Structure formats: structure tokens, C-alpha cells
PDB file of C-alpha atoms in Angstrom:
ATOM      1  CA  UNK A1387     136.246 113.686 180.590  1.00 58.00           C
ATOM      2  CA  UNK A1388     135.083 116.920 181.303  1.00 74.00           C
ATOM      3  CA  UNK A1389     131.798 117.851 182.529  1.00 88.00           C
ATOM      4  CA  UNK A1390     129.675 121.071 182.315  1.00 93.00           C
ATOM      5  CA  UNK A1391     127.135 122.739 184.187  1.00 93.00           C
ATOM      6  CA  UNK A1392     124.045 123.789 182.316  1.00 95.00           C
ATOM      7  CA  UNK A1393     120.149 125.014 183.226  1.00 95.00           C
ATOM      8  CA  UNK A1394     117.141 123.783 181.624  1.00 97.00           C
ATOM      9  CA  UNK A1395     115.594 126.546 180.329  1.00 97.00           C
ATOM     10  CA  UNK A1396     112.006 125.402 178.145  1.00 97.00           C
ATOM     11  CA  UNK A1397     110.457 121.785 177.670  1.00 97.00           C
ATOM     12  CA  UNK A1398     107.459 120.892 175.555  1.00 96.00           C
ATOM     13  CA  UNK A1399     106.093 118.352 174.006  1.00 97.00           C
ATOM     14  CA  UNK A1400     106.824 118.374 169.997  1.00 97.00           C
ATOM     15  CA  UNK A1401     105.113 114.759 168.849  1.00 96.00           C
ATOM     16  CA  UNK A1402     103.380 111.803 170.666  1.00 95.00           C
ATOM     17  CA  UNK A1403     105.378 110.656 173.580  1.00 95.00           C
ATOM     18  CA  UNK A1404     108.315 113.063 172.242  1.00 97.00           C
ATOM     19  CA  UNK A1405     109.397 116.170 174.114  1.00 98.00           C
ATOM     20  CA  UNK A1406     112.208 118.811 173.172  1.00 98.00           C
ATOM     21  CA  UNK A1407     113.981 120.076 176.046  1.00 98.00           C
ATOM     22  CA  UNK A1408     116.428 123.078 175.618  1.00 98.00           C
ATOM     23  CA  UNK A1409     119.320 124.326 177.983  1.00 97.00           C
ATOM     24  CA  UNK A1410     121.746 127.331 178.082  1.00 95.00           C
ATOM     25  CA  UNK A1411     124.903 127.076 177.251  1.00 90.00           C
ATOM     26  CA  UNK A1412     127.749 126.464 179.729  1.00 82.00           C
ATOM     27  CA  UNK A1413     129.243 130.048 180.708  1.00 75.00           C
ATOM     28  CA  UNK A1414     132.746 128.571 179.972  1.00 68.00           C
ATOM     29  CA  UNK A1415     131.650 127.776 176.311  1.00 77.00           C
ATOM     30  CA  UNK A1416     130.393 125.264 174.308  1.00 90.00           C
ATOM     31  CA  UNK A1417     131.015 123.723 170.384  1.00 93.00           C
ATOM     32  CA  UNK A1418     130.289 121.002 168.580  1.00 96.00           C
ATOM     33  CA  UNK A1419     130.102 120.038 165.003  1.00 96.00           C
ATOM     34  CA  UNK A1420     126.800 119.756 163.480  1.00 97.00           C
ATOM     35  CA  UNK A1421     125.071 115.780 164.582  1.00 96.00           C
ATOM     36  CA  UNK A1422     127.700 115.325 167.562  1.00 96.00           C
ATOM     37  CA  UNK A1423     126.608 114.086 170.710  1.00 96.00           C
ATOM     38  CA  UNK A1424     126.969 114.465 174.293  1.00 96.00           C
ATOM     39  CA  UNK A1425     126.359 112.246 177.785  1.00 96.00           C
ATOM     40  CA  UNK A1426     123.723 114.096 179.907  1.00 96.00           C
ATOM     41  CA  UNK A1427     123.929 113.583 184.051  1.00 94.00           C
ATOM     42  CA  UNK A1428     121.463 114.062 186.442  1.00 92.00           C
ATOM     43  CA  UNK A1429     122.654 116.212 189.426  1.00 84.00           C
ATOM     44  CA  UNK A1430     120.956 113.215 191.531  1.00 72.00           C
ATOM     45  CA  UNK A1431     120.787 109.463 191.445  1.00 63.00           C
ATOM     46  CA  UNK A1432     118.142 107.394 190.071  1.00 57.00           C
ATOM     47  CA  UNK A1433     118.530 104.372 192.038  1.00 58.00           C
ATOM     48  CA  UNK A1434     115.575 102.495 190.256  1.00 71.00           C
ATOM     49  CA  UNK A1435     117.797 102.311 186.942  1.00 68.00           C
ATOM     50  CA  UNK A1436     120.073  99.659 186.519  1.00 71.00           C
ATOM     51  CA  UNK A1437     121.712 102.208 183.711  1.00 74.00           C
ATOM     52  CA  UNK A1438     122.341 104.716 186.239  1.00 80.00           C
ATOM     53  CA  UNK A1439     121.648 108.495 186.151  1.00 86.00           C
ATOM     54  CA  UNK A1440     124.389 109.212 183.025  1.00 91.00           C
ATOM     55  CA  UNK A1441     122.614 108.918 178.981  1.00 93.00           C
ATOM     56  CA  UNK A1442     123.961 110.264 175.792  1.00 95.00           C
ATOM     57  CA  UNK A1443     121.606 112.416 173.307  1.00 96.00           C
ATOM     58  CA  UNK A1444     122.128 113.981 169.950  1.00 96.00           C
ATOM     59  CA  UNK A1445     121.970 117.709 170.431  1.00 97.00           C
ATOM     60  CA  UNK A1446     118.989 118.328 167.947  1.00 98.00           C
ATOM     61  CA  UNK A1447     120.122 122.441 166.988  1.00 97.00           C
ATOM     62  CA  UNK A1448     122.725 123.841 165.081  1.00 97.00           C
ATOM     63  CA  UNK A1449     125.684 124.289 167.669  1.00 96.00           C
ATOM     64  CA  UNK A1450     125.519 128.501 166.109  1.00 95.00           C
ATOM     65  CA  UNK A1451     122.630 128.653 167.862  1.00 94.00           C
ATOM     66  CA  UNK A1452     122.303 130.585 171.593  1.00 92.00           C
ATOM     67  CA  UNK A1453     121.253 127.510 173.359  1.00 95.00           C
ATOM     68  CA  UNK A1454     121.471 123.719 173.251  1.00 97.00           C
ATOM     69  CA  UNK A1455     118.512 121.571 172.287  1.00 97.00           C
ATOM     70  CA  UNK A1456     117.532 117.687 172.535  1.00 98.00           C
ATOM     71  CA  UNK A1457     114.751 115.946 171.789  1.00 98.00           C
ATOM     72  CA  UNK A1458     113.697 112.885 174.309  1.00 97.00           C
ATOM     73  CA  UNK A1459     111.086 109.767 173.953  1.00 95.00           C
ATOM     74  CA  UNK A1460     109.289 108.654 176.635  1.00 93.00           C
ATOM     75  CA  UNK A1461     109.931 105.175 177.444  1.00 88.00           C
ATOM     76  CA  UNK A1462     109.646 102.993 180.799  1.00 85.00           C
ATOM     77  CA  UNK A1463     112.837 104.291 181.203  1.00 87.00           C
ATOM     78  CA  UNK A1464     113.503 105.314 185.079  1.00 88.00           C
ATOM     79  CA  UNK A1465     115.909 108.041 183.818  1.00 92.00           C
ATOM     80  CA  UNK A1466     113.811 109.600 181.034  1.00 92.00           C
ATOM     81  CA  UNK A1467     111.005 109.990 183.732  1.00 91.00           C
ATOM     82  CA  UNK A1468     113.388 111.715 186.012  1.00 91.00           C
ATOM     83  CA  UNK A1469     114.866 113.928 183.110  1.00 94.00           C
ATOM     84  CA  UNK A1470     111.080 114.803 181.862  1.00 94.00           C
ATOM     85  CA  UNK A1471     110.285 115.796 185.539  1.00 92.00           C
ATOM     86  CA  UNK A1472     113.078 118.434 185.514  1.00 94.00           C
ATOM     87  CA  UNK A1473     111.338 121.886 186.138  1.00 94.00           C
ATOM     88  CA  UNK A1474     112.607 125.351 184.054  1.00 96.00           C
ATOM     89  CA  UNK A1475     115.772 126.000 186.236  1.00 95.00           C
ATOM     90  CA  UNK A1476     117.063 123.293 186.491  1.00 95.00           C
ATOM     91  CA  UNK A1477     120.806 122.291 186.450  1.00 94.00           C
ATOM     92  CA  UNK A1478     122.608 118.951 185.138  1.00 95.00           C
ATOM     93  CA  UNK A1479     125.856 118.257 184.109  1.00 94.00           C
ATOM     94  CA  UNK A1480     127.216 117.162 180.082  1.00 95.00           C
ATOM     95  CA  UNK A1481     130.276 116.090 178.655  1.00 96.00           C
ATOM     96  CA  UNK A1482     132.117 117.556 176.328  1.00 95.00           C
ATOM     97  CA  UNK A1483     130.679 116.517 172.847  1.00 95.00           C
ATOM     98  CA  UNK A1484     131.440 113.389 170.647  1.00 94.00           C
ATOM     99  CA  UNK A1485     131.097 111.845 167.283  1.00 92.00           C
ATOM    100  CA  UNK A1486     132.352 112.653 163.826  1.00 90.00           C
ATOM    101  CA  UNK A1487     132.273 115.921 161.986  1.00 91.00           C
ATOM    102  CA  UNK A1488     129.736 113.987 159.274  1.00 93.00           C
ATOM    103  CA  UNK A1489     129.957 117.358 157.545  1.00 94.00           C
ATOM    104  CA  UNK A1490     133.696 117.114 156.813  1.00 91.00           C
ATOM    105  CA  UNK A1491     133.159 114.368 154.409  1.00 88.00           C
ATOM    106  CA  UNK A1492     132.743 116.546 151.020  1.00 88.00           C
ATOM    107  CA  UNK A1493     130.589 113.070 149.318  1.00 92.00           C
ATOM    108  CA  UNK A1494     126.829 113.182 148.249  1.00 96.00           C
ATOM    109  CA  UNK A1495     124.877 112.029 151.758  1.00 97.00           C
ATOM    110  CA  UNK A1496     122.160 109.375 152.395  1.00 98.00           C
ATOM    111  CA  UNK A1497     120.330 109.762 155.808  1.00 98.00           C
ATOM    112  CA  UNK A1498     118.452 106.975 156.872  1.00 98.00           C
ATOM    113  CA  UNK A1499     116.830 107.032 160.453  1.00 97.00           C
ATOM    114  CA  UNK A1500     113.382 106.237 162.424  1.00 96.00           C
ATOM    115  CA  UNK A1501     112.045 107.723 165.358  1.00 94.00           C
ATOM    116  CA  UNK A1502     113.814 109.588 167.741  1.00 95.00           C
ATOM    117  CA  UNK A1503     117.403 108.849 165.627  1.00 95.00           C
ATOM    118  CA  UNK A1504     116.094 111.951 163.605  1.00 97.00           C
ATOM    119  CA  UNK A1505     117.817 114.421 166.032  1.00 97.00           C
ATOM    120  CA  UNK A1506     121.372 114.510 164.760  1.00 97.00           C
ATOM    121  CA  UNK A1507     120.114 115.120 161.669  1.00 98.00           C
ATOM    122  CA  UNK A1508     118.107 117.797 162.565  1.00 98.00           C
ATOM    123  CA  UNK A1509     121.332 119.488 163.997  1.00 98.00           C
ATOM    124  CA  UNK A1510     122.799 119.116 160.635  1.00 98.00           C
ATOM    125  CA  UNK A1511     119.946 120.393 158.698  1.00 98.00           C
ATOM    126  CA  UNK A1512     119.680 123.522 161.436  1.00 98.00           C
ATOM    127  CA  UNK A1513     123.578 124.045 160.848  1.00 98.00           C
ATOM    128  CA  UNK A1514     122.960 124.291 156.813  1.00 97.00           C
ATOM    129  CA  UNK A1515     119.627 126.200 156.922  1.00 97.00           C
ATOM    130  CA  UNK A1516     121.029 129.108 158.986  1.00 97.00           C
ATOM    131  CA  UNK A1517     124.117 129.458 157.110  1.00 96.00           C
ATOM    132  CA  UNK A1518     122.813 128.690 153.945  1.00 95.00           C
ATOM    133  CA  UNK A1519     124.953 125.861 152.640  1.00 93.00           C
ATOM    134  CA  UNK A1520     123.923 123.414 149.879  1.00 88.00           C
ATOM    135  CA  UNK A1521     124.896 120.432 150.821  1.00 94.00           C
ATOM    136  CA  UNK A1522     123.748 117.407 148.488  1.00 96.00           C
ATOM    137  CA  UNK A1523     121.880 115.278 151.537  1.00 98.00           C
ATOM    138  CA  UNK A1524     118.936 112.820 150.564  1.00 98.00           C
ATOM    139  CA  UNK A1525     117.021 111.797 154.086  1.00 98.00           C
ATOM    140  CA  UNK A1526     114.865 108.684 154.588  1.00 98.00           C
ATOM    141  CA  UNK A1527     112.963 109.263 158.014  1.00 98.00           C
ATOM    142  CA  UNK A1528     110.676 106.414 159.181  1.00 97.00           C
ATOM    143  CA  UNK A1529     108.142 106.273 161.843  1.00 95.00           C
ATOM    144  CA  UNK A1530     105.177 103.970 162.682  1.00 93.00           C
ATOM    145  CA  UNK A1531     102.531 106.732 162.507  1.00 93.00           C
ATOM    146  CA  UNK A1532     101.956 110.233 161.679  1.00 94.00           C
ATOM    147  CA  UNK A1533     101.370 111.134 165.285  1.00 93.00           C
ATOM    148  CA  UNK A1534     105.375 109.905 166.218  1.00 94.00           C
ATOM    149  CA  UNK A1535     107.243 112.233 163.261  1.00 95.00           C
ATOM    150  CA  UNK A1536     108.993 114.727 165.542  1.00 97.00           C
ATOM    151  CA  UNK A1537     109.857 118.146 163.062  1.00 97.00           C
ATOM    152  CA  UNK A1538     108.122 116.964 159.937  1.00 96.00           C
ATOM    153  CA  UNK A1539     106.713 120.457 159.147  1.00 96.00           C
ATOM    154  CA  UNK A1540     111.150 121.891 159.282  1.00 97.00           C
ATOM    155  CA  UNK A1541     111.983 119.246 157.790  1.00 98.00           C
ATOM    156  CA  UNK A1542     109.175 119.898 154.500  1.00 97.00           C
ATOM    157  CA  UNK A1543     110.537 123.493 154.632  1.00 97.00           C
ATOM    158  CA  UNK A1544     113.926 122.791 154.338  1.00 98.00           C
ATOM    159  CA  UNK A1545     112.641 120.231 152.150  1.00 97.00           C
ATOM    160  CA  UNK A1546     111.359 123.274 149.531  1.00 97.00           C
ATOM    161  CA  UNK A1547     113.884 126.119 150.527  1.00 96.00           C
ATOM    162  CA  UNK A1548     117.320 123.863 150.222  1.00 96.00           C
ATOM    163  CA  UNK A1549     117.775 122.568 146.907  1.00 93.00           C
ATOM    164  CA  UNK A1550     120.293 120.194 147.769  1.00 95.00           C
ATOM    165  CA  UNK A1551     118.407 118.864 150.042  1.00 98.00           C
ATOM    166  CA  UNK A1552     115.788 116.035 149.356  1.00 98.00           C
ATOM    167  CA  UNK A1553     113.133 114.469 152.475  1.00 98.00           C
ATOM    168  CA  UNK A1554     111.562 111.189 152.230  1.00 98.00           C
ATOM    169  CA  UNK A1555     109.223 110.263 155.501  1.00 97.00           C
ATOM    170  CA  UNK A1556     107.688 107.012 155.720  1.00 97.00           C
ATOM    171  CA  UNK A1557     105.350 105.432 158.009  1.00 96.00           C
ATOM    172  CA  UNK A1558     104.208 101.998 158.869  1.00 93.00           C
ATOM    173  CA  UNK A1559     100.895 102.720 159.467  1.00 90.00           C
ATOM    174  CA  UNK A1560      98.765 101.777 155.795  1.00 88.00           C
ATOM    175  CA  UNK A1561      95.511 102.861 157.714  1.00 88.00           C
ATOM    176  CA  UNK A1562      96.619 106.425 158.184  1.00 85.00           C
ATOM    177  CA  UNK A1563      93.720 108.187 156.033  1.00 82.00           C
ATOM    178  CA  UNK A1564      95.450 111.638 156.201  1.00 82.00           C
ATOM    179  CA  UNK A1565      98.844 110.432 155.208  1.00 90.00           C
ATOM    180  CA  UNK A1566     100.155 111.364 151.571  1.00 87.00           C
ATOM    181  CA  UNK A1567     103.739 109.855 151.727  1.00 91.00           C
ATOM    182  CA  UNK A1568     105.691 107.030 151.154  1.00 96.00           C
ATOM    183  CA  UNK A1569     104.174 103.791 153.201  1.00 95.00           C
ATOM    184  CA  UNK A1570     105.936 100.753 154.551  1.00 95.00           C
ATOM    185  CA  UNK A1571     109.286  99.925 155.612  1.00 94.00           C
ATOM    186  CA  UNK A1572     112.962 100.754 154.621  1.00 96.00           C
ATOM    187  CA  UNK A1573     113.852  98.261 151.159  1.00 96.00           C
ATOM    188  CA  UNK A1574     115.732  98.225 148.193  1.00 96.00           C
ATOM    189  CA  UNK A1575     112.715 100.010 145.837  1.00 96.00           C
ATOM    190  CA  UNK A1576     112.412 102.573 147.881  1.00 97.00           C
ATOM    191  CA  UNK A1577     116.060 103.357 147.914  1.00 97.00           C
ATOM    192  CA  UNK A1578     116.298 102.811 144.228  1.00 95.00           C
ATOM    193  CA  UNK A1579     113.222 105.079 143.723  1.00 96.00           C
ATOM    194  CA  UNK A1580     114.793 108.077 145.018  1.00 97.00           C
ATOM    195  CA  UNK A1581     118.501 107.388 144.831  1.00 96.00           C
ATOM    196  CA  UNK A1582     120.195 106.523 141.213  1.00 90.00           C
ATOM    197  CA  UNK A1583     123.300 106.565 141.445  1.00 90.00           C
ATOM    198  CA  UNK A1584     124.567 104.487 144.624  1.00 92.00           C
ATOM    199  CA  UNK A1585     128.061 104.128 143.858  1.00 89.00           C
ATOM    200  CA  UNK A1586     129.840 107.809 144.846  1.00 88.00           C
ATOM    201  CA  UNK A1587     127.702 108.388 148.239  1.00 95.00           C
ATOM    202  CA  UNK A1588     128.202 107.780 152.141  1.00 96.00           C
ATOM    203  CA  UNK A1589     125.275 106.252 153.927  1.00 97.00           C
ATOM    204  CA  UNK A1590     124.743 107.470 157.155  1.00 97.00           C
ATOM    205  CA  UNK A1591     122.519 105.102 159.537  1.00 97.00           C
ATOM    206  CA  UNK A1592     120.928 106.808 162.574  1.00 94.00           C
ATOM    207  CA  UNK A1593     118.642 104.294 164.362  1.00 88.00           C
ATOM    208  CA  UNK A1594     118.738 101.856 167.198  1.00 87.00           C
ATOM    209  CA  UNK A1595     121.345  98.444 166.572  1.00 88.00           C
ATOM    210  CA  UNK A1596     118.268  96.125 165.335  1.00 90.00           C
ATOM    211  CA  UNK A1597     117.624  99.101 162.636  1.00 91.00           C
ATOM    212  CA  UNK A1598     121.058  99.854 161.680  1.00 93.00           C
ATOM    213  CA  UNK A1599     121.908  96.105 161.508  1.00 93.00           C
ATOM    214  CA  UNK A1600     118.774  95.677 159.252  1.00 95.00           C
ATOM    215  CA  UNK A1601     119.451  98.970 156.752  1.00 96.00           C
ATOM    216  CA  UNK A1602     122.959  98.142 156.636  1.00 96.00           C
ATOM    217  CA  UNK A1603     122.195  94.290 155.071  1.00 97.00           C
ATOM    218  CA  UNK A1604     119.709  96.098 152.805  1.00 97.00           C
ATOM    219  CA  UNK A1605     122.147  98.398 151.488  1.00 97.00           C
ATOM    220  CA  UNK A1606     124.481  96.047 150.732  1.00 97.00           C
ATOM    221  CA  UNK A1607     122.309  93.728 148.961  1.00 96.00           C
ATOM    222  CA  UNK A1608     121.659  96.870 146.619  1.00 96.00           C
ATOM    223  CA  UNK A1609     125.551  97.093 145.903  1.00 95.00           C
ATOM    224  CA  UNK A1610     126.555  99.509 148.214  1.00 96.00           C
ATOM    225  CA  UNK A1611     130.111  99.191 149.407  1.00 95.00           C
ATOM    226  CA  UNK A1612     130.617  98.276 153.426  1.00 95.00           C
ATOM    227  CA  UNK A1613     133.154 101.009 153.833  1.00 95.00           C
ATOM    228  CA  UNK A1614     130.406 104.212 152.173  1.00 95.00           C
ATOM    229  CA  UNK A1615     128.321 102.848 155.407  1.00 96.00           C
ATOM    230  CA  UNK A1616     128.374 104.758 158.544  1.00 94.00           C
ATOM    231  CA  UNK A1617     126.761 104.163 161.860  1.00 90.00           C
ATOM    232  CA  UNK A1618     126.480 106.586 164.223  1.00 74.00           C
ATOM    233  CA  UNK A1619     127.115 105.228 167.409  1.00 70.00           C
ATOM    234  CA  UNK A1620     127.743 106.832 171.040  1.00 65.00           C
ATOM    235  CA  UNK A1621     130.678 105.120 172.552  1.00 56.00           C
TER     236      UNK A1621
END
């Protein structure tokens, strides 16, 4: 597996706890398809993690764009800390990218994903924006508060400017005065409520393996078919 050399160029915080960091591109070049993913390396060991100093992330841009973006959560993770102490300048290595090309599939799409999971799909919504394609995509994006929805304000305007495009964010959080959306967790209403017809779409689950596992039961208790479910996993 190959590995490229590429300097951090901005970081800032976008959400609580949630910072986008964004690189150059390698000199050598750089594609991917729209929601692939690549395995980040520090240039330096982080002997305090178990998991070592090697993590794959969802590049959260279009891959037309200049420069390559991600979008991190702070955790007690040892090597989150070290990548979120990374000054402008700084170098690390990725691999070349990975995942499907979800865009090849030419089926109406169902997002569902929570937290930081939404960065994929942000790539794919980038992707369509900029080259203004209509794909038929209807996104579920759930978070436990307001505060933790990282690019709800694109996501509302590609919400209004891409009519194929329908956004659905829900949070946990029923004491959240200032919130006018959906409330509560991912069930068979709310996927009924905005999706009619369940039999000629894929379902594409972005989330960690307790969420996934969870949607996926859900879905097929509705009377969707195992093999229109995909889970986007790194390998």
C-alpha cells in the first residue's frame, strides 16, 4: 500500500468537540471517488495508544476540490489528541484511498448516519453541489444535540438548492428549546414519514457497528431487502 506525503494546511473547530482539518494535496496526485476513505499516519509514534499512530477518516470534500479535508471528534483517544495538536505545516503520511464508488450505483439513495459518520456524505454532497448533478439522495443525520451537528447550515442549503436532494436531522435532545426538527431516535415512522416507496432504493449506513447493527434490524423489519443495505466500513 502506498503512502503519501501531505501538509496540514488550516484546522478549526466546526461543532462541539468537532474540528475540520484540511491538507494539500500530494504533489504526485491525488483521486478518489466521492465518500472514499483513506488511513492517516502520524510522522511519529504515539506510544500511549494501544491502536498505534495509523487511523482511517472519510475525506469530508469533493475530491475536485484543491485540497483534502476531514473532519475529526475529540475523544480520549491518544491519537486524536496528537493529530489535533498538529500545527499549520505540518506533514503526515495517507494511503491511497478506499471504499466503493457509492455514486456508481444509478438507484434512488437513503443516507442514514449520526455524528461524525456524516463526513462521507458530505464528500458526496460537495461532489454533486459543485458539478451540479441531481442525484435522488434522501439523508437521515442524527445527533444528540444541536451543539454536535457538524455542517448543518451546507447541508440546509443543499437541502433548498438541490432538488433531488432531501435532509432530515434529528436530535436526541427533547429539551432543546431552539430546535425545530425532527426529535428522537432512528425508527420505522420516521423512515416511513419521509420515504414511500422502500422497495427500488439502496440504504447506505454510515455510523459506528452498534448504530449500523441497530438501523440495519430496523430497516429490515420495515421490509427492506438485506442485499439494498450497505455499510460503509474501512477495512
Amino acid at each position: 500500500m502506498k503512502d503519501f506525503k501531505i501538509k496540514l494546511l488550516e484546522k478549526k473547530l466546526i461543532c462541539e468537540n468537532t474540528y475540520q482539518l484540511i491538507f494539500d494535496k500530494p504533489e504526485t496526485g491525488y483521486d478518489f471517488f466521492p465518500g472514499q476513505y483513506a488511513y492517516f499516519k502520524l510522522m511519529f509514534n504515539t506510544d500511549e495508544d494501544i491502536k498505534g499512530n495509523v487511523r482511517p477518516f472519510s475525506f469530508a470534500g469533493s475530491p475536485t476540490n484543491n485540497e483534502l479535508v476531514i473532519a475529526v471528534r475529540k475523544n480520549e483517544s491518544v491519537f486524536i489528541e496528537n493529530l489535533l495538536r498538529l500545527e499549520a505545516g505540518s506533514e503526515i503520511f495517507i494511503s491511497e484511498p478506499m471504499g466503493n464508488n457509492i455514486l456508481d450505483d444509478e438507484k434512488e439513495k437513503v443516507f442514514i448516519t449520526g455524528g461524525i459518520g456524516i463526513t462521507p456524505v458530505r464528500s458526496i454532497l460537495d461532489y454533486l453541489s459543485i458539478n451540479n448533478l441531481n442525484e435522488k439522495i434522501t439523508l437521515f443525520y442524527f445527533n444528540r444535540k444541536y451543539s454536535q451537528t457538524a455542517f448543518l447550515d451546507e447541508f440546509k442549503k443543499w437541502d433548498v438548492e438541490m432538488d433531488g436532494f432531501n435532509f432530515i436531522p434529528v436530535i436526541e435532545d427533547e429539551m432543546d428549546v431552539n430546535w425545530k426538527g425532527e426529535i428522537g431516535m432512528f425508527n420505522e415512522d420516521i423512515l416511513k414519514k419521509y420515504v414511500k416507496e422502500i422497495e427500488d432504493k439502496k440504504f447506505y449506513l454510515f455510523g459506528s457497528d452498534q448504530m449500523d447493527d441497530c438501523v440495519k434490524q430496523i430497516l429490515i423489519d420495515s421490509g427492506v431487502k438485506d442485499e439494498n443495505i450497505i455499510t460503509e466500513k474501512p477495512t
